[in-house]
PDB file of C-alpha atoms in Angstrom:
ATOM      1  CA  UNK A   1      -6.439   2.045 -22.574  1.00  0.00           C
ATOM      2  CA  UNK A   2      -7.463   0.583 -19.220  1.00  0.00           C
ATOM      3  CA  UNK A   3      -8.310   3.081 -16.460  1.00  0.00           C
ATOM      4  CA  UNK A   4      -8.841   1.810 -12.934  1.00  0.00           C
ATOM      5  CA  UNK A   5      -7.308  -0.471 -10.329  1.00  0.00           C
ATOM      6  CA  UNK A   6      -6.327  -4.132 -10.378  1.00  0.00           C
ATOM      7  CA  UNK A   7      -5.887  -6.239  -7.261  1.00  0.00           C
ATOM      8  CA  UNK A   8      -2.805  -8.249  -8.226  1.00  0.00           C
ATOM      9  CA  UNK A   9      -1.416 -11.251  -6.361  1.00  0.00           C
ATOM     10  CA  UNK A  10       2.350 -10.758  -6.387  1.00  0.00           C
ATOM     11  CA  UNK A  11       4.149 -14.079  -6.485  1.00  0.00           C
ATOM     12  CA  UNK A  12       7.547 -14.778  -4.940  1.00  0.00           C
ATOM     13  CA  UNK A  13      10.547 -13.869  -7.056  1.00  0.00           C
ATOM     14  CA  UNK A  14       8.978 -10.773  -8.604  1.00  0.00           C
ATOM     15  CA  UNK A  15       9.733  -7.234  -7.545  1.00  0.00           C
ATOM     16  CA  UNK A  16       6.812  -4.811  -7.574  1.00  0.00           C
ATOM     17  CA  UNK A  17       8.403  -3.164 -10.617  1.00  0.00           C
ATOM     18  CA  UNK A  18       8.606  -6.583 -12.322  1.00  0.00           C
ATOM     19  CA  UNK A  19       4.840  -6.902 -11.898  1.00  0.00           C
ATOM     20  CA  UNK A  20       4.306  -3.497 -13.524  1.00  0.00           C
ATOM     21  CA  UNK A  21       6.622  -4.419 -16.415  1.00  0.00           C
ATOM     22  CA  UNK A  22       4.763  -7.695 -17.022  1.00  0.00           C
ATOM     23  CA  UNK A  23       1.394  -5.934 -16.953  1.00  0.00           C
ATOM     24  CA  UNK A  24       2.570  -3.350 -19.468  1.00  0.00           C
ATOM     25  CA  UNK A  25       3.218  -6.213 -21.859  1.00  0.00           C
ATOM     26  CA  UNK A  26       0.004  -8.082 -21.050  1.00  0.00           C
ATOM     27  CA  UNK A  27      -2.279  -5.040 -21.286  1.00  0.00           C
ATOM     28  CA  UNK A  28      -0.254  -3.267 -23.981  1.00  0.00           C
ATOM     29  CA  UNK A  29      -0.185   0.096 -22.255  1.00  0.00           C
ATOM     30  CA  UNK A  30       2.581   2.110 -20.631  1.00  0.00           C
ATOM     31  CA  UNK A  31       0.683   4.041 -17.984  1.00  0.00           C
ATOM     32  CA  UNK A  32       0.720   1.552 -15.095  1.00  0.00           C
ATOM     33  CA  UNK A  33       2.032   1.953 -11.542  1.00  0.00           C
ATOM     34  CA  UNK A  34       1.925   0.214  -8.176  1.00  0.00           C
ATOM     35  CA  UNK A  35       1.013   1.569  -4.747  1.00  0.00           C
ATOM     36  CA  UNK A  36       3.638   0.112  -2.439  1.00  0.00           C
ATOM     37  CA  UNK A  37       6.721  -2.041  -2.709  1.00  0.00           C
ATOM     38  CA  UNK A  38       6.732  -5.680  -1.662  1.00  0.00           C
ATOM     39  CA  UNK A  39      10.102  -7.424  -1.265  1.00  0.00           C
ATOM     40  CA  UNK A  40      10.849  -9.983  -4.008  1.00  0.00           C
ATOM     41  CA  UNK A  41      10.481 -12.902  -1.576  1.00  0.00           C
ATOM     42  CA  UNK A  42       7.145 -11.628  -0.252  1.00  0.00           C
ATOM     43  CA  UNK A  43       3.764 -12.551  -1.755  1.00  0.00           C
ATOM     44  CA  UNK A  44       0.264 -11.150  -1.640  1.00  0.00           C
ATOM     45  CA  UNK A  45      -1.834  -8.110  -2.434  1.00  0.00           C
ATOM     46  CA  UNK A  46      -0.331  -5.467  -4.708  1.00  0.00           C
ATOM     47  CA  UNK A  47      -2.859  -2.859  -5.892  1.00  0.00           C
ATOM     48  CA  UNK A  48      -1.887  -1.731  -9.386  1.00  0.00           C
ATOM     49  CA  UNK A  49      -3.011   1.521 -10.985  1.00  0.00           C
ATOM     50  CA  UNK A  50      -3.977   1.678 -14.646  1.00  0.00           C
ATOM     51  CA  UNK A  51      -4.163   4.795 -16.816  1.00  0.00           C
ATOM     52  CA  UNK A  52      -5.696   7.818 -15.092  1.00  0.00           C
ATOM     53  CA  UNK A  53      -5.801   5.879 -11.801  1.00  0.00           C
ATOM     54  CA  UNK A  54      -2.037   6.460 -11.533  1.00  0.00           C
ATOM     55  CA  UNK A  55      -2.988   9.857 -10.148  1.00  0.00           C
ATOM     56  CA  UNK A  56      -4.339   8.085  -7.044  1.00  0.00           C
ATOM     57  CA  UNK A  57      -0.994   6.652  -5.927  1.00  0.00           C
ATOM     58  CA  UNK A  58      -0.599   9.161  -3.085  1.00  0.00           C
ATOM     59  CA  UNK A  59      -4.083   8.361  -1.784  1.00  0.00           C
ATOM     60  CA  UNK A  60      -3.680   4.575  -1.885  1.00  0.00           C
ATOM     61  CA  UNK A  61      -0.255   4.438  -0.240  1.00  0.00           C
ATOM     62  CA  UNK A  62      -1.866   5.929   2.896  1.00  0.00           C
ATOM     63  CA  UNK A  63      -4.001   2.834   3.493  1.00  0.00           C
ATOM     64  CA  UNK A  64      -3.428   0.500   6.428  1.00  0.00           C
ATOM     65  CA  UNK A  65      -2.394  -3.094   5.746  1.00  0.00           C
ATOM     66  CA  UNK A  66      -2.616  -6.629   7.102  1.00  0.00           C
ATOM     67  CA  UNK A  67       0.240  -9.136   6.896  1.00  0.00           C
ATOM     68  CA  UNK A  68       0.941 -12.725   7.843  1.00  0.00           C
ATOM     69  CA  UNK A  69       4.587 -13.090   8.822  1.00  0.00           C
ATOM     70  CA  UNK A  70       6.659 -16.073   9.878  1.00  0.00           C
ATOM     71  CA  UNK A  71       9.322 -15.093  12.411  1.00  0.00           C
ATOM     72  CA  UNK A  72      12.358 -17.320  12.909  1.00  0.00           C
ATOM     73  CA  UNK A  73      13.697 -16.899  16.418  1.00  0.00           C
ATOM     74  CA  UNK A  74      17.326 -17.451  17.330  1.00  0.00           C
ATOM     75  CA  UNK A  75      18.939 -15.857  14.285  1.00  0.00           C
ATOM     76  CA  UNK A  76      20.006 -12.302  13.406  1.00  0.00           C
ATOM     77  CA  UNK A  77      20.781 -11.221   9.835  1.00  0.00           C
ATOM     78  CA  UNK A  78      21.972  -8.005   8.188  1.00  0.00           C
ATOM     79  CA  UNK A  79      18.698  -7.643   6.233  1.00  0.00           C
ATOM     80  CA  UNK A  80      16.403  -8.668   9.115  1.00  0.00           C
ATOM     81  CA  UNK A  81      15.064 -11.517   6.977  1.00  0.00           C
ATOM     82  CA  UNK A  82      16.389 -14.915   5.938  1.00  0.00           C
ATOM     83  CA  UNK A  83      17.687 -13.654   2.575  1.00  0.00           C
ATOM     84  CA  UNK A  84      20.547 -11.868   4.326  1.00  0.00           C
ATOM     85  CA  UNK A  85      23.840 -12.837   5.875  1.00  0.00           C
ATOM     86  CA  UNK A  86      23.569 -14.453   9.303  1.00  0.00           C
ATOM     87  CA  UNK A  87      25.302 -12.296  11.909  1.00  0.00           C
ATOM     88  CA  UNK A  88      24.482 -14.227  15.067  1.00  0.00           C
ATOM     89  CA  UNK A  89      22.719 -17.406  16.183  1.00  0.00           C
ATOM     90  CA  UNK A  90      21.358 -18.275  19.593  1.00  0.00           C
ATOM     91  CA  UNK A  91      22.009 -21.631  21.191  1.00  0.00           C
ATOM     92  CA  UNK A  92      19.369 -24.350  21.213  1.00  0.00           C
ATOM     93  CA  UNK A  93      19.212 -24.170  25.004  1.00  0.00           C
ATOM     94  CA  UNK A  94      18.167 -20.497  24.820  1.00  0.00           C
ATOM     95  CA  UNK A  95      15.374 -21.293  22.367  1.00  0.00           C
ATOM     96  CA  UNK A  96      14.089 -24.270  24.340  1.00  0.00           C
ATOM     97  CA  UNK A  97      13.951 -22.105  27.459  1.00  0.00           C
ATOM     98  CA  UNK A  98      11.393 -19.770  25.843  1.00  0.00           C
ATOM     99  CA  UNK A  99       7.777 -20.277  26.842  1.00  0.00           C
ATOM    100  CA  UNK A 100       4.797 -19.488  24.653  1.00  0.00           C
ATOM    101  CA  UNK A 101       3.738 -16.909  27.233  1.00  0.00           C
ATOM    102  CA  UNK A 102       7.093 -15.103  26.946  1.00  0.00           C
ATOM    103  CA  UNK A 103       6.882 -15.078  23.152  1.00  0.00           C
ATOM    104  CA  UNK A 104       3.338 -13.715  23.240  1.00  0.00           C
ATOM    105  CA  UNK A 105       4.290 -11.010  25.720  1.00  0.00           C
ATOM    106  CA  UNK A 106       7.228  -9.925  23.552  1.00  0.00           C
ATOM    107  CA  UNK A 107       5.016  -9.687  20.466  1.00  0.00           C
ATOM    108  CA  UNK A 108       2.162  -7.901  22.249  1.00  0.00           C
ATOM    109  CA  UNK A 109       4.622  -5.331  23.609  1.00  0.00           C
ATOM    110  CA  UNK A 110       4.594  -3.743  20.129  1.00  0.00           C
ATOM    111  CA  UNK A 111       0.815  -3.809  19.728  1.00  0.00           C
ATOM    112  CA  UNK A 112      -0.572  -0.306  19.614  1.00  0.00           C
ATOM    113  CA  UNK A 113       2.521   1.078  17.929  1.00  0.00           C
ATOM    114  CA  UNK A 114       6.075   2.140  18.616  1.00  0.00           C
ATOM    115  CA  UNK A 115       8.960   4.213  17.263  1.00  0.00           C
ATOM    116  CA  UNK A 116      10.575   1.967  14.654  1.00  0.00           C
ATOM    117  CA  UNK A 117      14.048   2.466  13.202  1.00  0.00           C
ATOM    118  CA  UNK A 118      13.918   1.841   9.419  1.00  0.00           C
ATOM    119  CA  UNK A 119      16.225  -0.992   8.308  1.00  0.00           C
ATOM    120  CA  UNK A 120      19.375  -0.301   6.306  1.00  0.00           C
ATOM    121  CA  UNK A 121      18.099  -2.604   3.580  1.00  0.00           C
ATOM    122  CA  UNK A 122      15.117  -0.444   2.615  1.00  0.00           C
ATOM    123  CA  UNK A 123      14.136   2.034  -0.088  1.00  0.00           C
ATOM    124  CA  UNK A 124      14.028   4.949   2.365  1.00  0.00           C
ATOM    125  CA  UNK A 125      16.264   7.849   1.302  1.00  0.00           C
ATOM    126  CA  UNK A 126      18.754   9.677   3.494  1.00  0.00           C
ATOM    127  CA  UNK A 127      20.851  12.443   1.980  1.00  0.00           C
ATOM    128  CA  UNK A 128      19.455  11.643  -1.463  1.00  0.00           C
ATOM    129  CA  UNK A 129      20.610   8.007  -1.409  1.00  0.00           C
ATOM    130  CA  UNK A 130      18.581   4.852  -0.888  1.00  0.00           C
ATOM    131  CA  UNK A 131      19.467   3.055   2.318  1.00  0.00           C
ATOM    132  CA  UNK A 132      19.882  -0.258   0.515  1.00  0.00           C
ATOM    133  CA  UNK A 133      22.486   1.324  -1.790  1.00  0.00           C
ATOM    134  CA  UNK A 134      24.451   2.520   1.235  1.00  0.00           C
ATOM    135  CA  UNK A 135      24.095  -0.900   2.866  1.00  0.00           C
ATOM    136  CA  UNK A 136      25.507  -2.602  -0.230  1.00  0.00           C
ATOM    137  CA  UNK A 137      28.499  -0.281   0.009  1.00  0.00           C
ATOM    138  CA  UNK A 138      29.029  -1.559   3.543  1.00  0.00           C
ATOM    139  CA  UNK A 139      27.881   1.689   5.143  1.00  0.00           C
ATOM    140  CA  UNK A 140      25.608   2.038   8.150  1.00  0.00           C
ATOM    141  CA  UNK A 141      24.086   5.478   8.753  1.00  0.00           C
ATOM    142  CA  UNK A 142      22.006   6.853  11.583  1.00  0.00           C
ATOM    143  CA  UNK A 143      18.255   6.565  10.976  1.00  0.00           C
ATOM    144  CA  UNK A 144      15.663   8.492  12.914  1.00  0.00           C
ATOM    145  CA  UNK A 145      12.870   6.378  14.428  1.00  0.00           C
ATOM    146  CA  UNK A 146       9.469   6.681  12.756  1.00  0.00           C
ATOM    147  CA  UNK A 147       6.285   6.128  14.742  1.00  0.00           C
ATOM    148  CA  UNK A 148       4.180   3.290  13.314  1.00  0.00           C
ATOM    149  CA  UNK A 149       0.715   2.172  14.398  1.00  0.00           C
ATOM    150  CA  UNK A 150       0.072  -1.538  14.992  1.00  0.00           C
ATOM    151  CA  UNK A 151      -3.556  -1.845  16.103  1.00  0.00           C
ATOM    152  CA  UNK A 152      -3.507  -5.635  16.319  1.00  0.00           C
ATOM    153  CA  UNK A 153      -1.066  -8.548  16.524  1.00  0.00           C
ATOM    154  CA  UNK A 154      -2.341 -12.124  16.555  1.00  0.00           C
ATOM    155  CA  UNK A 155      -0.200 -15.192  17.206  1.00  0.00           C
ATOM    156  CA  UNK A 156      -1.498 -17.888  14.869  1.00  0.00           C
ATOM    157  CA  UNK A 157       1.064 -20.588  15.628  1.00  0.00           C
ATOM    158  CA  UNK A 158       4.183 -21.217  17.696  1.00  0.00           C
ATOM    159  CA  UNK A 159       6.376 -24.083  16.529  1.00  0.00           C
ATOM    160  CA  UNK A 160       9.853 -23.124  17.646  1.00  0.00           C
ATOM    161  CA  UNK A 161      11.932 -21.701  16.190  1.00  0.00           C
ATOM    162  CA  UNK A 162       9.050 -20.411  14.018  1.00  0.00           C
ATOM    163  CA  UNK A 163       6.277 -18.066  15.129  1.00  0.00           C
ATOM    164  CA  UNK A 164       3.430 -17.148  12.748  1.00  0.00           C
ATOM    165  CA  UNK A 165       1.967 -13.681  13.289  1.00  0.00           C
ATOM    166  CA  UNK A 166      -0.952 -11.796  11.770  1.00  0.00           C
ATOM    167  CA  UNK A 167      -0.383  -8.053  11.926  1.00  0.00           C
ATOM    168  CA  UNK A 168      -2.575  -5.011  11.227  1.00  0.00           C
ATOM    169  CA  UNK A 169      -0.400  -1.939  10.733  1.00  0.00           C
ATOM    170  CA  UNK A 170      -0.144   1.572   9.359  1.00  0.00           C
ATOM    171  CA  UNK A 171       1.727   2.563   6.230  1.00  0.00           C
ATOM    172  CA  UNK A 172       5.504   2.685   6.564  1.00  0.00           C
ATOM    173  CA  UNK A 173       5.703  -0.279   8.975  1.00  0.00           C
ATOM    174  CA  UNK A 174       8.595  -2.643   8.251  1.00  0.00           C
ATOM    175  CA  UNK A 175       7.499  -6.141   9.233  1.00  0.00           C
ATOM    176  CA  UNK A 176      11.117  -7.341   8.945  1.00  0.00           C
ATOM    177  CA  UNK A 177      12.077  -4.837  11.582  1.00  0.00           C
ATOM    178  CA  UNK A 178       9.166  -5.812  13.814  1.00  0.00           C
ATOM    179  CA  UNK A 179      10.311  -9.452  13.639  1.00  0.00           C
ATOM    180  CA  UNK A 180      13.879  -8.437  14.516  1.00  0.00           C
ATOM    181  CA  UNK A 181      12.642  -6.262  17.386  1.00  0.00           C
ATOM    182  CA  UNK A 182      10.556  -9.104  18.847  1.00  0.00           C
ATOM    183  CA  UNK A 183      13.589 -11.398  18.685  1.00  0.00           C
ATOM    184  CA  UNK A 184      15.769  -8.779  20.327  1.00  0.00           C
ATOM    185  CA  UNK A 185      13.236  -8.273  23.114  1.00  0.00           C
ATOM    186  CA  UNK A 186      13.340 -12.036  23.783  1.00  0.00           C
ATOM    187  CA  UNK A 187      17.132 -11.914  23.891  1.00  0.00           C
ATOM    188  CA  UNK A 188      17.617 -14.529  21.157  1.00  0.00           C
ATOM    189  CA  UNK A 189      17.386 -12.471  17.964  1.00  0.00           C
ATOM    190  CA  UNK A 190      14.902 -12.913  15.167  1.00  0.00           C
ATOM    191  CA  UNK A 191      14.523 -12.627  11.404  1.00  0.00           C
ATOM    192  CA  UNK A 192      11.560 -12.766   9.058  1.00  0.00           C
ATOM    193  CA  UNK A 193      11.236 -16.145   7.341  1.00  0.00           C
ATOM    194  CA  UNK A 194       8.189 -15.418   5.144  1.00  0.00           C
ATOM    195  CA  UNK A 195       5.809 -12.543   4.440  1.00  0.00           C
ATOM    196  CA  UNK A 196       2.338 -12.512   2.920  1.00  0.00           C
ATOM    197  CA  UNK A 197       0.328  -9.315   2.474  1.00  0.00           C
ATOM    198  CA  UNK A 198      -3.311 -10.147   3.106  1.00  0.00           C
ATOM    199  CA  UNK A 199      -4.888  -6.715   2.699  1.00  0.00           C
ATOM    200  CA  UNK A 200      -4.231  -3.149   1.540  1.00  0.00           C
ATOM    201  CA  UNK A 201      -7.131  -0.912   2.544  1.00  0.00           C
ATOM    202  CA  UNK A 202     -10.168  -2.474   0.870  1.00  0.00           C
ATOM    203  CA  UNK A 203      -8.143  -4.848  -1.313  1.00  0.00           C
ATOM    204  CA  UNK A 204      -8.105  -8.437   0.000  1.00  0.00           C
ATOM    205  CA  UNK A 205      -5.977 -11.411  -0.986  1.00  0.00           C
ATOM    206  CA  UNK A 206      -9.051 -13.549  -1.701  1.00  0.00           C
ATOM    207  CA  UNK A 207      -9.964 -11.210  -4.564  1.00  0.00           C
ATOM    208  CA  UNK A 208      -6.456 -10.846  -6.003  1.00  0.00           C
ATOM    209  CA  UNK A 209      -5.435 -12.144  -9.443  1.00  0.00           C
ATOM    210  CA  UNK A 210      -2.112 -13.689 -10.418  1.00  0.00           C
ATOM    211  CA  UNK A 211      -0.326 -12.377 -13.499  1.00  0.00           C
ATOM    212  CA  UNK A 212      -1.143 -15.622 -15.294  1.00  0.00           C
ATOM    213  CA  UNK A 213      -4.837 -15.225 -14.543  1.00  0.00           C
ATOM    214  CA  UNK A 214      -4.802 -11.589 -15.682  1.00  0.00           C
ATOM    215  CA  UNK A 215      -3.118 -12.590 -18.933  1.00  0.00           C
ATOM    216  CA  UNK A 216      -5.726 -15.302 -19.565  1.00  0.00           C
ATOM    217  CA  UNK A 217      -8.624 -12.913 -18.814  1.00  0.00           C
ATOM    218  CA  UNK A 218      -7.103 -10.256 -21.064  1.00  0.00           C
ATOM    219  CA  UNK A 219      -6.730 -12.667 -23.976  1.00  0.00           C
ATOM    220  CA  UNK A 220     -10.313 -13.911 -23.595  1.00  0.00           C
ATOM    221  CA  UNK A 221     -11.735 -10.389 -23.298  1.00  0.00           C
ATOM    222  CA  UNK A 222     -13.055 -11.050 -19.776  1.00  0.00           C
ATOM    223  CA  UNK A 223     -10.846  -8.726 -17.730  1.00  0.00           C
ATOM    224  CA  UNK A 224     -13.181  -5.705 -17.548  1.00  0.00           C
ATOM    225  CA  UNK A 225     -15.218  -6.848 -14.484  1.00  0.00           C
ATOM    226  CA  UNK A 226     -11.981  -7.103 -12.466  1.00  0.00           C
ATOM    227  CA  UNK A 227     -10.787  -3.550 -13.212  1.00  0.00           C
ATOM    228  CA  UNK A 228     -12.121  -1.415 -10.365  1.00  0.00           C
ATOM    229  CA  UNK A 229     -13.259   2.059 -11.517  1.00  0.00           C
ATOM    230  CA  UNK A 230     -11.425   4.948  -9.871  1.00  0.00           C
ATOM    231  CA  UNK A 231     -14.663   6.350  -8.480  1.00  0.00           C
ATOM    232  CA  UNK A 232     -15.274   3.266  -6.336  1.00  0.00           C
ATOM    233  CA  UNK A 233     -12.324   4.217  -4.130  1.00  0.00           C
ATOM    234  CA  UNK A 234     -14.264   7.288  -2.949  1.00  0.00           C
ATOM    235  CA  UNK A 235     -17.782   6.031  -2.275  1.00  0.00           C
ATOM    236  CA  UNK A 236     -17.777   7.832   1.079  1.00  0.00           C
ATOM    237  CA  UNK A 237     -17.633  11.199  -0.751  1.00  0.00           C
ATOM    238  CA  UNK A 238     -20.792  12.914  -1.974  1.00  0.00           C
ATOM    239  CA  UNK A 239     -21.381  12.504  -5.734  1.00  0.00           C
ATOM    240  CA  UNK A 240     -22.531  15.622  -7.575  1.00  0.00           C
ATOM    241  CA  UNK A 241     -23.138  16.735 -11.161  1.00  0.00           C
ATOM    242  CA  UNK A 242     -22.214  20.114 -12.591  1.00  0.00           C
ATOM    243  CA  UNK A 243     -24.861  22.201 -14.256  1.00  0.00           C
ATOM    244  CA  UNK A 244     -24.501  22.003 -18.082  1.00  0.00           C
ATOM    245  CA  UNK A 245     -23.025  25.506 -18.277  1.00  0.00           C
ATOM    246  CA  UNK A 246     -20.137  24.426 -16.013  1.00  0.00           C
ATOM    247  CA  UNK A 247     -19.141  21.273 -17.921  1.00  0.00           C
ATOM    248  CA  UNK A 248     -16.359  23.085 -19.781  1.00  0.00           C
ATOM    249  CA  UNK A 249     -14.885  24.419 -16.534  1.00  0.00           C
ATOM    250  CA  UNK A 250     -14.859  20.898 -15.063  1.00  0.00           C
ATOM    251  CA  UNK A 251     -13.184  19.399 -18.134  1.00  0.00           C
ATOM    252  CA  UNK A 252     -10.478  22.053 -17.901  1.00  0.00           C
ATOM    253  CA  UNK A 253      -9.915  21.512 -14.171  1.00  0.00           C
ATOM    254  CA  UNK A 254     -11.181  24.906 -13.068  1.00  0.00           C
ATOM    255  CA  UNK A 255     -12.514  25.982  -9.694  1.00  0.00           C
ATOM    256  CA  UNK A 256     -16.291  25.540  -9.350  1.00  0.00           C
ATOM    257  CA  UNK A 257     -18.885  27.412  -7.305  1.00  0.00           C
ATOM    258  CA  UNK A 258     -21.573  25.827  -5.142  1.00  0.00           C
ATOM    259  CA  UNK A 259     -24.202  26.853  -7.690  1.00  0.00           C
ATOM    260  CA  UNK A 260     -22.259  25.248 -10.565  1.00  0.00           C
ATOM    261  CA  UNK A 261     -22.064  22.046  -8.518  1.00  0.00           C
ATOM    262  CA  UNK A 262     -25.743  22.107  -7.591  1.00  0.00           C
ATOM    263  CA  UNK A 263     -24.860  22.292  -3.896  1.00  0.00           C
ATOM    264  CA  UNK A 264     -26.582  24.135  -1.024  1.00  0.00           C
ATOM    265  CA  UNK A 265     -24.753  27.166   0.477  1.00  0.00           C
ATOM    266  CA  UNK A 266     -23.009  25.009   3.095  1.00  0.00           C
ATOM    267  CA  UNK A 267     -21.573  22.680   0.464  1.00  0.00           C
ATOM    268  CA  UNK A 268     -21.404  18.901   0.399  1.00  0.00           C
ATOM    269  CA  UNK A 269     -18.487  18.154   2.671  1.00  0.00           C
ATOM    270  CA  UNK A 270     -14.722  18.586   2.493  1.00  0.00           C
ATOM    271  CA  UNK A 271     -14.260  16.234  -0.487  1.00  0.00           C
ATOM    272  CA  UNK A 272     -16.771  15.497  -3.256  1.00  0.00           C
ATOM    273  CA  UNK A 273     -16.899  13.368  -6.415  1.00  0.00           C
ATOM    274  CA  UNK A 274     -17.628  15.622  -9.362  1.00  0.00           C
ATOM    275  CA  UNK A 275     -19.303  14.413 -12.559  1.00  0.00           C
ATOM    276  CA  UNK A 276     -20.274  16.396 -15.624  1.00  0.00           C
ATOM    277  CA  UNK A 277     -23.946  17.104 -16.276  1.00  0.00           C
ATOM    278  CA  UNK A 278     -24.278  13.745 -18.069  1.00  0.00           C
ATOM    279  CA  UNK A 279     -23.037  11.845 -15.009  1.00  0.00           C
ATOM    280  CA  UNK A 280     -19.492  10.962 -16.143  1.00  0.00           C
ATOM    281  CA  UNK A 281     -17.041  10.999 -13.214  1.00  0.00           C
ATOM    282  CA  UNK A 282     -14.136  13.380 -13.759  1.00  0.00           C
ATOM    283  CA  UNK A 283     -12.491  14.455 -10.537  1.00  0.00           C
ATOM    284  CA  UNK A 284     -12.274  14.808  -6.795  1.00  0.00           C
ATOM    285  CA  UNK A 285     -12.804  18.369  -5.596  1.00  0.00           C
ATOM    286  CA  UNK A 286     -11.989  19.812  -2.184  1.00  0.00           C
ATOM    287  CA  UNK A 287     -13.917  22.632  -0.531  1.00  0.00           C
ATOM    288  CA  UNK A 288     -12.153  25.956  -0.009  1.00  0.00           C
ATOM    289  CA  UNK A 289     -13.075  27.171   3.496  1.00  0.00           C
ATOM    290  CA  UNK A 290     -13.238  30.895   2.826  1.00  0.00           C
ATOM    291  CA  UNK A 291     -14.218  31.333  -0.831  1.00  0.00           C
ATOM    292  CA  UNK A 292     -17.378  29.182  -0.919  1.00  0.00           C
ATOM    293  CA  UNK A 293     -15.991  27.246  -3.870  1.00  0.00           C
ATOM    294  CA  UNK A 294     -14.412  23.869  -4.631  1.00  0.00           C
ATOM    295  CA  UNK A 295     -11.020  23.322  -6.234  1.00  0.00           C
ATOM    296  CA  UNK A 296      -9.680  20.201  -7.976  1.00  0.00           C
ATOM    297  CA  UNK A 297      -7.945  17.788  -5.633  1.00  0.00           C
ATOM    298  CA  UNK A 298      -7.305  15.116  -8.239  1.00  0.00           C
ATOM    299  CA  UNK A 299      -8.372  15.118 -11.898  1.00  0.00           C
ATOM    300  CA  UNK A 300      -8.956  11.551 -13.016  1.00  0.00           C
ATOM    301  CA  UNK A 301      -9.665  12.327 -16.652  1.00  0.00           C
ATOM    302  CA  UNK A 302      -7.154  14.531 -18.494  1.00  0.00           C
ATOM    303  CA  UNK A 303      -8.315  18.123 -19.110  1.00  0.00           C
ATOM    304  CA  UNK A 304      -8.994  19.003 -22.736  1.00  0.00           C
ATOM    305  CA  UNK A 305      -6.180  20.767 -24.509  1.00  0.00           C
TER     306      UNK A 305
END
């Protein structure tokens, strides 16, 4: 069974769950998950978790992201992208009256972050129901704004009615909604025409593999170098080995003392990578402030029965 992470290039027409289903067939294993949904029409980086790496999903979904989005000005849709039903269209005179300076100012207004209202067509749950399910029933419910961070917005091209943007943002940012909000600020409406995810944390589009490429590498037995070991996601954490007498406690996911971890009295930081005495990586441990011990934060190899 594969254990680790794959940087997958999600092609248009696939849902994130479709990618997981295809990989289960290609790799012949069930334990596979993804770290963040991309709309079917969107393309780009989709980190996929294999085997024990599935336990890292919470950690990876916290990463910031970079997108390239094409905004179509002058149109408003119910989904905030061009897959939805058009609700309103601005006149050509309104669009022609827009200057590049005005468009830039409207986009840069959101740089730094703002309180964003999640779209109705999203997987967010309210009252135990997905918003997109409510939207399909013709219902619109009140959504509380969520603060999102947008450290940087670049305008790569303006060719009205299309504006190409490159956006660095925090988790939970809806780029569709950002496009709609820019259009609203300009007074002409806007909807997302195209979306490409360029980066998720340390995963970049230039290193991503299509499903076809993964299948070919798997068949030829050359996939291993592309499966990123779980430990490499935590290189900023101190790596320690247990003393031989503590190996059994580590394998069973027990709390460990400083002495058993070979650490000085002050410890090795809040989070450490813990290996057995032979150097095999097993888990992330977090320091307990009062007890002078470390407890498992995430076990990445299953404890022995």
